Structure formats: C-alpha cells, structure tokens
Tab-separated table of C-alpha atoms in Angstrom:
chain	number	residue	atom	x	y	z
A	1	MET	CA	-0.086	0.022	-0.001
A	2	ILE	CA	2.884	2.222	0.979
A	3	GLU	CA	4.513	1.407	-2.280
A	4	LYS	CA	1.686	2.331	-4.515
A	5	LEU	CA	0.963	5.752	-2.726
A	6	GLU	CA	4.771	6.701	-3.083
A	7	GLU	CA	4.628	5.504	-6.881
A	8	LEU	CA	1.486	7.660	-7.351
A	9	ASP	CA	3.100	10.520	-5.292
A	10	ARG	CA	6.097	10.349	-7.704
A	11	GLN	CA	4.023	10.258	-11.027
A	12	LEU	CA	1.986	13.123	-9.889
A	13	PHE	CA	5.324	15.204	-9.085
A	14	ILE	CA	6.641	14.387	-12.616
A	15	TYR	CA	3.570	15.631	-14.207
A	16	LEU	CA	3.133	18.868	-12.052
A	17	ASN	CA	6.974	19.389	-12.384
A	18	SER	CA	6.897	19.204	-16.261
A	19	LEU	CA	4.269	21.893	-16.331
A	20	ASN	CA	7.209	24.665	-16.515
A	21	THR	CA	7.860	27.718	-18.520
A	22	GLU	CA	10.807	30.083	-18.468
A	23	TRP	CA	8.597	32.797	-17.291
A	24	LEU	CA	7.182	30.398	-14.536
A	25	ASP	CA	10.906	29.467	-13.444
A	26	ILE	CA	11.507	32.996	-12.653
A	27	LEU	CA	8.178	33.710	-10.843
A	28	MET	CA	8.267	30.249	-8.769
A	29	TYR	CA	11.879	31.067	-7.853
A	30	TRP	CA	10.914	34.070	-5.937
A	31	ILE	CA	8.065	32.660	-4.771
A	32	THR	CA	9.833	29.822	-3.131
A	33	TYR	CA	12.823	31.965	-1.876
A	34	LYS	CA	12.055	32.469	1.848
A	35	PHE	CA	13.577	36.078	1.990
A	36	THR	CA	11.143	37.368	-0.608
A	37	TRP	CA	8.701	37.389	2.055
A	38	TYR	CA	10.534	39.143	4.886
A	39	PRO	CA	9.653	42.559	4.185
A	40	ILE	CA	5.725	41.694	4.300
A	41	TYR	CA	6.347	39.950	7.510
A	42	VAL	CA	7.894	43.048	8.860
A	43	LEU	CA	5.327	45.254	7.704
A	44	LEU	CA	2.565	43.015	9.192
A	45	VAL	CA	4.251	42.984	12.597
A	46	VAL	CA	4.433	46.767	12.517
A	47	LEU	CA	0.892	47.112	11.330
A	48	VAL	CA	-0.467	44.880	14.353
A	49	VAL	CA	1.947	46.356	16.900
A	50	ILE	CA	0.655	49.858	16.085
A	51	ARG	CA	-2.854	48.514	15.978
A	52	PHE	CA	-2.992	46.751	19.234
A	53	LYS	CA	0.155	47.970	21.072
A	54	TRP	CA	2.173	45.584	23.334
A	55	LYS	CA	-0.736	42.942	23.101
A	56	GLY	CA	-0.338	43.079	19.319
A	57	ALA	CA	3.491	42.345	20.130
A	58	LEU	CA	2.295	39.183	22.173
A	59	LEU	CA	0.060	38.031	19.192
A	60	MET	CA	3.146	38.287	16.951
A	61	LEU	CA	5.122	36.375	19.376
A	62	ILE	CA	2.408	33.562	19.303
A	63	VAL	CA	2.696	33.493	15.554
A	64	VAL	CA	6.519	33.125	15.523
A	65	VAL	CA	6.366	30.438	18.274
A	66	ALA	CA	3.782	28.537	15.974
A	67	VAL	CA	6.025	28.853	12.942
A	68	GLY	CA	8.994	27.772	14.599
A	69	LEU	CA	7.348	24.683	16.117
A	70	ALA	CA	6.116	23.537	12.781
A	71	ASP	CA	9.678	24.129	11.455
A	72	GLN	CA	11.045	21.774	14.223
A	73	LEU	CA	8.157	19.165	13.540
A	74	THR	CA	9.290	18.776	9.789
A	75	SER	CA	12.993	19.740	9.655
A	76	GLY	CA	13.860	18.722	13.080
A	77	PHE	CA	11.847	15.634	13.406
A	78	MET	CA	10.062	14.184	10.357
A	79	LYS	CA	12.947	14.678	7.518
A	80	PRO	CA	15.568	12.696	9.614
A	81	TYR	CA	13.285	10.221	11.065
A	82	PHE	CA	11.570	9.118	7.811
A	83	GLY	CA	14.637	9.919	5.496
A	84	ARG	CA	12.808	10.387	2.243
A	85	LEU	CA	14.967	11.548	-0.355
A	86	ARG	CA	13.941	14.989	-2.164
A	87	PRO	CA	12.809	14.088	-5.756
A	88	CYS	CA	15.971	15.949	-6.895
A	89	HIS	CA	18.370	13.568	-4.930
A	90	GLU	CA	16.686	10.499	-6.553
A	91	PRO	CA	18.809	8.828	-9.118
A	92	GLU	CA	15.907	7.255	-10.984
A	93	ILE	CA	14.006	10.521	-11.942
A	94	SER	CA	16.501	13.112	-11.608
A	95	SER	CA	17.092	13.445	-15.281
A	96	LEU	CA	13.295	13.730	-15.736
A	97	ILE	CA	12.507	16.705	-13.514
A	98	ASN	CA	12.995	20.591	-13.856
A	99	VAL	CA	15.284	21.861	-10.797
A	100	VAL	CA	14.875	25.413	-11.019
A	101	SER	CA	17.621	26.338	-8.365
A	102	GLY	CA	19.565	23.890	-6.429
A	103	CYS	CA	18.340	20.870	-4.537
A	104	GLY	CA	18.588	21.663	-1.007
A	105	GLY	CA	19.091	19.017	1.801
A	106	ARG	CA	19.041	15.590	1.209
A	107	PHE	CA	15.697	14.769	2.921
A	108	GLY	CA	12.147	16.024	1.823
A	109	PHE	CA	9.606	14.319	4.058
A	110	ALA	CA	7.729	16.757	5.001
A	111	SER	CA	8.072	20.239	3.389
A	112	SER	CA	9.086	22.750	6.078
A	113	HIS	CA	7.998	25.427	3.560
A	114	ALA	CA	4.455	23.910	3.592
A	115	SER	CA	4.494	23.552	7.334
A	116	THR	CA	5.620	26.730	8.229
A	117	THR	CA	3.601	28.892	5.699
A	118	PHE	CA	0.321	27.259	6.775
A	119	ALA	CA	1.322	27.424	10.364
A	120	LEU	CA	1.599	31.237	9.813
A	121	ALA	CA	-1.658	31.346	7.784
A	122	THR	CA	-3.481	29.386	10.469
A	123	SER	CA	-2.177	31.403	13.396
A	124	LEU	CA	-2.763	34.798	11.887
A	125	TRP	CA	-6.209	33.766	10.821
A	126	LEU	CA	-7.033	32.601	14.357
A	127	LEU	CA	-5.678	35.511	16.194
A	128	LEU	CA	-6.727	38.337	13.729
A	129	LYS	CA	-9.457	37.419	11.608
A	130	ASP	CA	-11.932	39.644	13.423
A	131	TRP	CA	-9.603	42.599	12.715
A	132	SER	CA	-9.285	41.841	9.019
A	133	ARG	CA	-11.031	39.081	6.861
A	134	TRP	CA	-8.065	39.754	4.473
A	135	PHE	CA	-6.196	37.202	6.695
A	136	MET	CA	-8.164	34.573	5.297
A	137	TRP	CA	-6.099	34.813	2.088
A	138	GLY	CA	-3.156	33.691	3.884
A	139	PHE	CA	-4.173	30.045	3.010
A	140	LEU	CA	-3.914	30.680	-0.751
A	141	TRP	CA	-0.600	32.491	-0.432
A	142	ALA	CA	0.536	29.290	1.657
A	143	ALA	CA	-0.858	26.962	-0.817
A	144	ILE	CA	1.058	28.872	-3.733
A	145	VAL	CA	4.307	28.985	-1.724
A	146	ALA	CA	3.716	25.191	-1.039
A	147	TYR	CA	3.178	24.398	-4.750
A	148	SER	CA	6.370	26.446	-5.727
A	149	ARG	CA	8.287	23.680	-4.097
A	150	VAL	CA	6.837	21.025	-6.340
A	151	TYR	CA	7.311	23.303	-9.230
A	152	VAL	CA	10.901	23.842	-8.350
A	153	GLY	CA	11.755	20.193	-8.168
A	154	VAL	CA	12.495	19.816	-4.467
A	155	HIS	CA	9.306	18.062	-2.979
A	156	TYR	CA	6.892	15.696	-3.872
A	157	PRO	CA	3.091	16.513	-3.463
A	158	GLY	CA	2.805	14.149	-0.424
A	159	ASP	CA	5.619	16.299	1.048
A	160	ILE	CA	3.842	19.305	0.415
A	161	LEU	CA	0.292	17.793	1.818
A	162	ILE	CA	1.607	16.433	5.184
A	163	GLY	CA	3.523	19.324	5.842
A	164	ALA	CA	0.544	21.579	5.348
A	165	MET	CA	-1.759	19.307	7.632
A	166	GLY	CA	1.081	19.463	10.078
A	167	GLY	CA	1.501	23.397	9.886
A	168	ILE	CA	-2.275	23.992	10.308
A	169	MET	CA	-2.206	21.397	13.317
A	170	VAL	CA	0.697	23.205	15.072
A	171	GLY	CA	-0.906	26.527	14.174
A	172	TRP	CA	-4.155	25.616	15.790
A	173	ILE	CA	-2.809	23.895	18.807
A	174	THR	CA	-0.492	26.724	19.551
A	175	VAL	CA	-3.209	29.331	19.178
A	176	GLN	CA	-5.603	27.223	21.342
A	177	LEU	CA	-3.128	26.839	24.113
A	178	TYR	CA	-2.264	30.210	24.061
A	179	LEU	CA	-6.018	31.502	24.285
A	180	TRP	CA	-6.536	29.115	27.285
A	181	LEU	CA	-3.455	30.327	29.050
A	182	THR	CA	-4.201	34.322	28.354
A	183	LYS	CA	-7.941	33.347	29.665
A	184	ARG	CA	-6.507	31.677	32.679
A	185	PHE	CA	-4.223	34.417	33.654
A	186	TYR	CA	-6.079	37.526	32.337
A	187	GLY	CA	-9.627	36.619	32.424
A	188	THR	CA	-10.206	36.728	28.874
A	189	PRO	CA	-8.331	35.274	25.580
A	190	ILE	CA	-6.359	37.917	24.092
A	191	SER	CA	-6.955	38.146	20.270
A	192	SER	CA	-8.258	40.756	17.848
A	193	LYS	CA	-12.019	39.644	18.878
A	194	THR	CA	-11.380	40.705	22.427
A	195	LEU	CA	-9.206	43.917	21.662
A	196	LEU	CA	-11.572	45.073	19.289
A	197	GLU	CA	-14.695	44.860	21.644
C-alpha cells in the first residue's frame, strides 16, 4: 500500500513538475525563496503592533512560536526520522525533472516550507480574523508557496500535503493553548476579537 502511494506521489510530481515555462521558472524561484517575504512579515508586525500595542506584539510572538514549532516538526523531526529523499536527489528520476535553483538538503518529507507557511496562515487567521477578513487569503498564499516547492523540483506533492496538515495542526494547537493561557491569567483570551470589543 505504501509503495503504491509513493509511486502515485512520484508520478504526480513528475507531471506537475513538467508543467514549466521560462517565465514561471523565474516567478516560482522568487515565490519559493524565503527572503522574498521578509519585508511583508516586517510590515505585518509593525501594523499589528501599531494597532494593538504590546498585546499586538504578544500576538506576533505567538505566530512566531507556531512557525518555529512547525519548522521543528518537519526539519527537526520528520525529515531525519523518515529519511525520504527529495525528488531532485532520486537517481531514478533526477534526469526527468526541472530543478529551478538547487536541490537543498537530502531529505524532503515533510516540507518545512508548507508546514511553516500554513502554520503562519492558520495562526494569523485565528488570532486576527476579527480585525481583518483579509487574513483568510493567507491560506491561498501558503498553498502557492507550497506548490512552488513541487514546481522547483525539491518536494513531492505528498511532502507538501503532510507538511501543510502539520502546519495547520501546529498553528491551531499553539493558538488554542495561548488563548487558554491568556484566559486563565487575564480573565479573557487576548485576540483581535477581544481587543476590538
């Protein structure tokens, strides 16, 4: 059963990775490059802190914790534990795929890009959705970033799916624990919902 799933994952990867063009190579390179998004992260932190003062900084700290835990789940635990090679390191298929810019580390299951972006989208949505419904678009952004990892040749779709699920789970658990703790110590959970009341 596992072998069949891995073969389906491999075939789907080869198909999706083959849908490449020169202009998409450039676009996906910048989408997948983590430093591309840093100015937006900084702007987001500044806006949230300006709007909610020290409690906004606390909200952003929880988001950072969720992202850090999601990264540890995939990079710190899953990749070394499962030891599944990235597609670009697989000798059987390496000649069939389009690798846009380097292969990265040896192991790819599960994708830390998918995990961290979905943890970010989930925690932002749960903490700030009452301030702005625009945060729901974070899930579309996370999906595009996650897909870019297949496009550039460094992750199988299964790596992305499990990484995304792990990120959503870590984001949700982190925020629920934070809300429980703030309710216990402050009498009310601290989120955009309570801060805007």
